[in-house]
Each structure stands twice: as structure tokens, then as C-alpha cells.
Amino acid sequence: MKNAFQIQSHSTRSIFLRRASSDKRNDRRPASVRRSLRLSTDHVIRLPAIMGILNVTPDSFSDGGRYMDPARALAHAAEMVEAGAALVDVGGESTRPGAPEVPAQEELRRILPVIKALRAKLGCPISVDTRKASVAEAALSEGAALINDVSGLQFDPAMARTVARFGAGLVIMHMRGTPATMTRLARYHDLIGEVKTYLARQAARAVEAGVVRSRIIIDPGIGFAKKASHNSRLLAALPMLGELGYPVMVGVSRKSFVRTISGVGPEELLMGTAAAVAVAVFNDAAIVRVHDVGAIVPVIKMAAALAEERAPS
Ligand code: HH2
């Protein structure tokens, strides 16, 4: 095991994080990061993992410019872990609609000091949000455990082999085009079928390239080449994506479809985000990617407990 933490699929509904024994002494994660909830002495339910968002960018749509300084990034990551994040997703390139591509050198200049600080001081598993194999390679060499590729292996042909070489986890997300072009590509004949087929094909490619099957996570790419109605339909259809046999991750946090549907301003997106997270968890999301970790923890507990009581279909 090369990296300190490995993400392993446990079932399609959950993942667990396994710690390398050599790294135990470095682990300062608080006891609040629990993966289960005890409802009574004999009733314990498994909770989805929270991925806390740490954008080290000047232009991310909701937190751009706030965490460019590694000390501030570290403090925010520590806060998220303290609040219940099981892992932190570090991103050095905004993927908001219309965002320009950031050169690999610049992406690395932004994220490497933060990854080093997180590894040294926090000991939580680190995910890196990148489409570039060279960035992934450098991040994995610094101990990142997971690569979150929003292009779902489309952007860089070397990505799958790079992840495979490190035995790391891989998030394969559905999108079309690039952040600059995706908005005009939001047309589907069979939305769920097309997203599902794409995720199955890209996951198979990853396995062919040597990525460990049990370390692959799929994501419908909420807001990426999707209109508000597409996003809603995908959230409702998560169990169909789960049929592929990979844990499903969902990112709805503060996204524009929340604003469109709930009719509020950019500063008031928490309640709409919470509703969307609740639906994702109710529909078996294994990981939720959010900005407001502390606020979302009770939402997750509630939705997971309610999902547990569903009549079997
Ligand atoms: N959404 C964003 C970025 N990365 N990764 C996955 N797997 N799923 C997502 O839904 C997802 C993602 C966009 O959100 P954010 O990071 O807040 O903004 P930006 O891309 O502008 O930095």
C-alpha cells in the first residue's frame, strides 16, 4: 500500500477508508468522523462519507480566492474534518461553467503546498480534483489517496494508468465537453441511460488500465452539461446508477440548479443544498461532496435513518 489511506468500495451504498498501519500515529482525525449511527442498542446504520471541498483557486464559483494561502487552506480543512468530513477534496482548477483551463504548472503551484500541509498536520485522506495525469502523479507522490477526475478519464489519456500505478482510488464523473463548452451540450435523448452507459464504459476503461475495481467511484456530474431538470432526474435515479456496482458520489453543494429551483440568491443556498443532499443520501449516495460540512452532518444522519426504514422494493 503506497499511500496512507486507501478508499475501498464496501458495497454500492458505502465506502470505507482503510488506514495504513504506519500512518496511524499521524492520524489526528477526531472521533466525530464516524461512519455509522447508533439508533438503538441493536440498530446501527451505515452513513455515507462526507467529502469536504477545498478549492485552492482564485475563481471557484462559491469559495474562489478564500483558501489560496496554505495556512488558511489547512485551517479550513481542519475545521471540515473536525465537523465530520471523512476526506478533503483539494482542487486547483475551477470547473464552473465557462472556466478556462489552468496549466498543470499553475495547478501544482496551488495545490502541492496544501497537500503537503494536510499530510503533515491533518492525516486525513486527501482527494485531488484534477483532470491532468501529471498533476495526479505529483499529488499521489505526495500522499493523496484518491483522484477526482471530473472529465471521467476523457481529458488525459494517461490518467487511468497513473492512478493504477499508485493503487489509488478514482472518481469517474460524467460530463460532456469541457467547463468552457459544457453548457451548450446539455441535450439528452435518454438522460439516465446515457449517463449510466458512459460511467460503465469509463469505469471498464479504468479497470483495463489497472485501476483496482473496488477503488472506483462513479458520479453523475450534477451541473456538468446538465440543466436543472436533468440534475433533478439524476438525483431521483441514483439507485439505477448504483446498479453498476460502484459506490455513487454526488456533488450538489451550492450549485446553480439549487439557486434556479429554490429561487434564492447565492448567499442562501444552504437549505436547498441540504434538500438535495437528503435526496441523494435517501437514494443511496455513498459519498456527498459539500462545502458546509458541519451543517450537512445532521441532514445526512436524518436522510440515512429515513432511508433505512424504506419498504424493500
Ligand atoms: N463539482 C465541482 C467540482 N468537482 N467533482 C465531482 N466528483 N463531482 C462534482 O459534482 C464536482 C466535482 C464543482 O464545484 P466546486 O468545486 O465547488 O466549484 P469549482 O469547480 O468552481 O471549483
Coordinates of C-alpha atoms and ligand atoms in Angstrom, one line a residue:
M1 CA 0.0 0.0 0.0
K2 CA 1.8 3.1 -1.2
N3 CA -0.5 5.9 0.1
A4 CA -1.5 6.5 3.7
F5 CA -5.2 5.9 3.1
Q6 CA -7.0 3.8 0.6
I7 CA -10.6 4.1 -0.3
Q8 CA -12.3 0.8 -0.9
S9 CA -15.7 0.0 -2.0
H10 CA -17.6 -1.8 0.7
S11 CA -20.8 -2.1 -1.2
T12 CA -22.6 0.1 -3.7
R13 CA -24.1 2.0 -0.8
S14 CA -21.0 2.7 1.2
I15 CA -17.2 3.0 1.1
F16 CA -14.8 2.7 3.9
L17 CA -11.4 4.3 4.4
R18 CA -8.6 2.0 5.5
R19 CA -5.6 3.4 7.2
A20 CA -2.1 2.2 6.5
S21 CA -0.7 1.0 9.9
S22 CA 2.5 3.0 9.5
D23 CA 0.4 6.2 9.4
K24 CA -1.7 5.6 12.5
R25 CA 0.4 7.8 14.7
N26 CA -0.1 10.7 12.3
D27 CA -3.9 10.5 12.4
R28 CA -5.4 13.4 14.3
R29 CA -8.9 12.9 13.0
P30 CA -11.4 13.5 15.8
A31 CA -13.9 10.8 16.9
S32 CA -16.7 12.8 15.2
V33 CA -15.7 11.3 11.9
R34 CA -17.9 8.3 12.3
R35 CA -19.2 6.1 9.5
S36 CA -22.2 4.8 11.4
L37 CA -25.0 6.0 13.5
R38 CA -26.4 4.0 16.5
L39 CA -30.2 4.5 16.6
S40 CA -30.6 2.0 19.5
T41 CA -28.5 -0.7 21.1
D42 CA -29.1 -3.1 18.3
H43 CA -29.8 -0.7 15.4
V44 CA -26.7 0.8 13.8
I45 CA -26.9 2.3 10.3
R46 CA -24.1 3.0 8.0
L47 CA -23.6 6.6 7.0
P48 CA -22.3 8.0 3.7
A49 CA -18.9 9.7 3.8
I50 CA -18.6 13.4 3.5
M51 CA -16.0 14.8 1.1
G52 CA -15.2 18.4 2.2
I53 CA -14.5 20.8 -0.6
L54 CA -11.2 22.8 -0.5
N55 CA -10.8 24.9 -3.6
V56 CA -7.4 26.5 -3.9
T57 CA -8.4 28.6 -6.8
P58 CA -9.0 32.4 -7.3
D59 CA -12.2 31.7 -9.3
S60 CA -14.3 28.8 -8.0
F61 CA -17.9 29.7 -8.1
S62 CA -18.6 29.7 -4.4
D63 CA -15.3 29.8 -2.5
G64 CA -12.8 31.1 -5.1
G65 CA -10.0 33.2 -3.6
R66 CA -10.6 32.2 0.1
Y67 CA -8.0 29.4 0.5
M68 CA -5.1 30.3 -1.7
D69 CA -2.9 30.8 1.3
P70 CA -1.8 27.3 2.5
A71 CA -2.3 28.2 6.2
R72 CA -5.9 29.3 5.6
A73 CA -6.5 26.2 3.5
L74 CA -5.2 24.0 6.3
A75 CA -7.3 25.7 8.9
H76 CA -10.4 25.3 6.8
A77 CA -9.6 21.6 6.1
A78 CA -9.1 21.0 9.8
E79 CA -12.5 22.7 10.5
M80 CA -14.2 20.4 7.9
V81 CA -12.6 17.3 9.4
E82 CA -13.5 18.3 12.9
A83 CA -17.1 18.8 11.7
G84 CA -17.2 15.3 10.2
A85 CA -15.6 15.2 6.8
A86 CA -14.0 11.8 6.1
L87 CA -11.8 13.2 3.3
V88 CA -10.9 16.5 1.8
D89 CA -11.0 17.2 -1.9
V90 CA -8.3 19.7 -3.0
G91 CA -8.8 21.5 -6.3
G92 CA -6.5 23.9 -8.1
E93 CA -8.7 24.4 -11.2
S94 CA -12.3 25.7 -11.2
T95 CA -14.7 23.6 -13.3
R96 CA -17.6 26.1 -13.1
P97 CA -19.3 26.7 -16.5
G98 CA -17.1 28.8 -18.7
A99 CA -14.0 28.3 -16.6
P100 CA -10.7 28.5 -18.5
E101 CA -8.2 25.6 -18.4
V102 CA -5.4 26.1 -15.9
P103 CA -1.8 25.0 -16.9
A104 CA -0.5 22.0 -15.0
Q105 CA 2.4 24.0 -13.5
E106 CA 0.0 26.6 -12.1
E107 CA -2.4 23.9 -10.7
L108 CA 0.6 22.2 -9.0
R109 CA 1.8 25.6 -7.6
R110 CA -1.6 26.0 -6.0
I111 CA -2.2 22.5 -4.6
L112 CA 1.1 21.0 -3.7
P113 CA 1.8 23.2 -0.6
V114 CA -1.7 22.5 0.6
I115 CA -1.4 18.7 0.1
K116 CA 1.9 18.7 1.9
A117 CA 0.5 20.7 4.8
L118 CA -2.6 18.5 5.1
R119 CA -0.4 15.3 5.1
A120 CA 1.9 16.7 7.7
K121 CA -0.7 18.3 10.0
L122 CA -4.0 16.6 9.5
G123 CA -3.5 13.0 8.5
C124 CA -6.9 12.8 6.8
P125 CA -7.2 11.1 3.4
I126 CA -6.8 13.6 0.5
S127 CA -8.6 13.6 -2.7
V128 CA -7.4 15.7 -5.6
D129 CA -9.8 17.3 -8.1
T130 CA -7.8 17.2 -11.3
R131 CA -8.2 16.2 -15.0
K132 CA -4.4 16.0 -15.6
A133 CA -2.3 12.9 -15.2
S134 CA 0.9 15.0 -14.4
V135 CA -0.9 16.8 -11.6
A136 CA -2.4 13.5 -10.3
E137 CA 1.1 11.9 -10.4
A138 CA 2.7 14.7 -8.3
A139 CA -0.3 14.7 -5.9
L140 CA -0.2 10.9 -5.4
S141 CA 3.6 11.1 -4.9
E142 CA 2.8 13.5 -2.0
G143 CA 0.4 11.0 -0.5
A144 CA -3.0 11.8 -1.9
A145 CA -5.3 8.8 -1.8
L146 CA -7.8 9.5 -4.5
I147 CA -8.0 11.3 -7.8
N148 CA -11.3 13.0 -8.6
D149 CA -11.4 13.3 -12.4
V150 CA -14.4 15.4 -13.4
S151 CA -13.6 14.6 -17.1
G152 CA -14.2 10.9 -16.3
L153 CA -10.9 9.9 -18.0
Q154 CA -11.7 11.9 -21.2
F155 CA -9.3 14.7 -20.7
D156 CA -6.0 13.0 -20.3
P157 CA -5.3 9.5 -21.8
A158 CA -2.6 8.9 -19.2
M159 CA -4.8 9.4 -16.2
A160 CA -6.1 5.8 -15.6
R161 CA -2.6 4.3 -15.9
T162 CA -1.2 7.0 -13.4
V163 CA -3.9 6.2 -10.9
A164 CA -3.4 2.5 -11.4
R165 CA 0.4 2.8 -10.8
F166 CA -0.2 4.2 -7.3
G167 CA -3.0 1.8 -6.5
A168 CA -5.1 4.9 -5.7
G169 CA -8.9 5.5 -5.7
L170 CA -10.6 7.1 -8.7
V171 CA -13.8 9.2 -9.0
I172 CA -15.1 8.9 -12.6
M173 CA -17.6 11.7 -13.2
H174 CA -20.0 12.2 -16.1
M175 CA -19.6 15.4 -18.1
R176 CA -19.6 16.4 -21.8
G177 CA -17.1 18.7 -23.4
T178 CA -15.1 21.0 -21.1
P179 CA -16.2 23.5 -18.5
A180 CA -15.9 26.1 -21.3
T181 CA -18.2 24.2 -23.7
M182 CA -20.4 22.0 -21.5
T183 CA -23.4 24.3 -21.1
R184 CA -24.3 24.0 -24.8
L185 CA -24.0 20.2 -24.7
A186 CA -26.9 19.7 -22.2
R187 CA -29.2 17.7 -24.6
Y188 CA -30.1 14.1 -24.0
H189 CA -32.5 11.6 -25.6
D190 CA -32.2 9.2 -22.7
L191 CA -30.5 11.1 -19.8
I192 CA -30.2 8.2 -17.3
G193 CA -29.3 5.6 -19.9
E194 CA -26.7 7.8 -21.5
V195 CA -25.1 8.8 -18.1
K196 CA -25.2 5.2 -17.0
T197 CA -23.6 3.8 -20.2
Y198 CA -20.9 6.4 -20.1
L199 CA -20.0 5.7 -16.4
A200 CA -20.0 1.9 -17.1
R201 CA -17.7 2.4 -20.1
Q202 CA -15.2 4.7 -18.4
A203 CA -15.1 2.5 -15.3
A204 CA -14.3 -0.5 -17.6
R205 CA -11.5 1.5 -19.2
A206 CA -10.1 2.3 -15.8
V207 CA -10.1 -1.4 -14.8
E208 CA -8.5 -2.3 -18.1
A209 CA -5.7 0.2 -17.4
G210 CA -5.2 -1.5 -14.0
V211 CA -7.2 0.7 -11.5
V212 CA -8.4 -1.6 -8.7
R213 CA -12.1 -2.1 -9.4
S214 CA -13.1 -1.8 -5.7
R215 CA -11.4 1.7 -5.6
I216 CA -13.6 3.2 -8.4
I217 CA -16.4 5.6 -7.5
I218 CA -18.9 6.9 -10.0
D219 CA -20.5 10.4 -10.1
P220 CA -23.4 11.6 -12.3
G221 CA -21.8 15.1 -12.5
I222 CA -24.5 17.3 -11.2
G223 CA -24.4 20.7 -13.1
F224 CA -21.9 19.4 -15.7
A225 CA -23.6 19.7 -19.1
K226 CA -26.9 19.4 -17.3
K227 CA -29.9 21.6 -17.0
A228 CA -31.8 21.9 -13.6
S229 CA -34.3 19.3 -14.7
H230 CA -31.5 16.9 -15.7
N231 CA -29.9 17.3 -12.3
S232 CA -33.2 16.6 -10.5
R233 CA -33.9 13.5 -12.6
L234 CA -30.4 12.2 -12.0
L235 CA -30.8 12.6 -8.2
A236 CA -34.0 10.6 -8.4
A237 CA -32.3 7.9 -10.5
L238 CA -29.2 7.4 -8.4
P239 CA -30.3 3.8 -7.5
M240 CA -30.1 3.0 -11.2
L241 CA -26.5 4.2 -11.4
G242 CA -25.8 2.1 -8.3
E243 CA -26.8 -1.0 -10.3
L244 CA -23.4 -0.7 -12.0
G245 CA -21.9 -1.9 -8.7
Y246 CA -19.7 1.1 -7.9
P247 CA -20.3 3.5 -4.9
V248 CA -22.0 6.6 -6.1
M249 CA -20.7 10.1 -5.2
V250 CA -22.8 13.2 -5.6
G251 CA -21.9 16.9 -5.6
V252 CA -24.8 19.3 -5.3
S253 CA -23.3 21.8 -2.9
R254 CA -24.3 25.5 -3.7
K255 CA -24.7 24.6 -7.4
S256 CA -26.7 26.9 -9.7
F257 CA -29.6 24.4 -10.1
V258 CA -30.2 24.8 -6.3
R259 CA -30.4 28.5 -6.9
T260 CA -32.7 28.1 -10.0
I261 CA -35.1 25.7 -8.3
S262 CA -35.2 27.3 -4.8
G263 CA -35.3 30.8 -6.2
V264 CA -32.8 32.3 -3.7
G265 CA -29.6 34.3 -4.0
P266 CA -26.0 32.9 -4.0
E267 CA -25.7 33.5 -0.2
E268 CA -28.8 31.5 0.6
L269 CA -28.1 28.1 -0.9
L270 CA -27.6 26.0 2.3
M271 CA -31.2 24.9 2.7
G272 CA -31.6 24.0 -1.0
T273 CA -28.3 22.2 -0.8
A274 CA -29.5 20.3 2.3
A275 CA -32.6 19.2 0.5
A276 CA -30.6 17.9 -2.5
V277 CA -28.1 16.2 -0.2
A278 CA -31.0 14.5 1.7
V279 CA -32.4 13.2 -1.6
A280 CA -29.0 11.9 -2.7
V281 CA -28.5 10.1 0.6
F282 CA -32.0 8.7 0.5
N283 CA -31.2 7.4 -2.9
D284 CA -28.1 5.6 -1.7
A285 CA -25.2 8.0 -2.4
A286 CA -22.1 6.6 -0.7
I287 CA -20.2 10.0 -0.7
V288 CA -21.5 13.5 -0.7
R289 CA -19.2 16.4 -1.7
V290 CA -20.1 19.5 0.2
H291 CA -18.7 22.9 1.3
D292 CA -20.8 23.3 4.6
V293 CA -19.7 20.1 6.4
G294 CA -21.0 20.9 9.9
A295 CA -24.4 22.0 8.6
I296 CA -24.8 18.9 6.4
V297 CA -23.9 16.2 9.0
P298 CA -27.4 16.2 10.7
V299 CA -29.0 16.2 7.2
I300 CA -27.1 13.1 6.3
K301 CA -27.9 11.3 9.5
M302 CA -31.6 12.1 9.1
A303 CA -31.8 11.1 5.5
A304 CA -29.8 7.8 6.1
A305 CA -32.1 6.9 9.0
L306 CA -35.2 7.5 7.0
A307 CA -33.8 5.6 4.0
E308 CA -33.2 2.7 6.4
E309 CA -37.0 2.5 7.0
R310 CA -37.9 2.3 3.4
A311 CA -40.1 -0.7 2.4
P312 CA -38.0 -3.1 0.3
S313 CA -38.8 -2.6 -3.4
Ligands
HH2_1 N1 -18.4 19.6 -8.7 C1 -17.4 20.5 -8.8 C2 -16.1 20.2 -8.8 N2 -15.7 18.9 -8.7 N3 -16.2 16.6 -8.6 C3 -17.1 15.6 -8.5 N4 -16.7 14.4 -8.5 N5 -18.4 15.9 -8.5 C4 -18.9 17.2 -8.6 O1 -20.2 17.4 -8.6 C5 -18.0 18.2 -8.6 C6 -16.6 17.9 -8.7 C7 -17.8 22.0 -8.9 O2 -17.9 22.5 -7.6 P1 -16.8 23.4 -6.8 O3 -15.6 22.6 -6.6 O4 -17.5 24.0 -5.6 O5 -16.5 24.6 -7.8 P2 -15.4 24.9 -8.8 O6 -15.3 23.8 -9.9 O7 -15.7 26.2 -9.4 O8 -14.1 25.0 -8.1

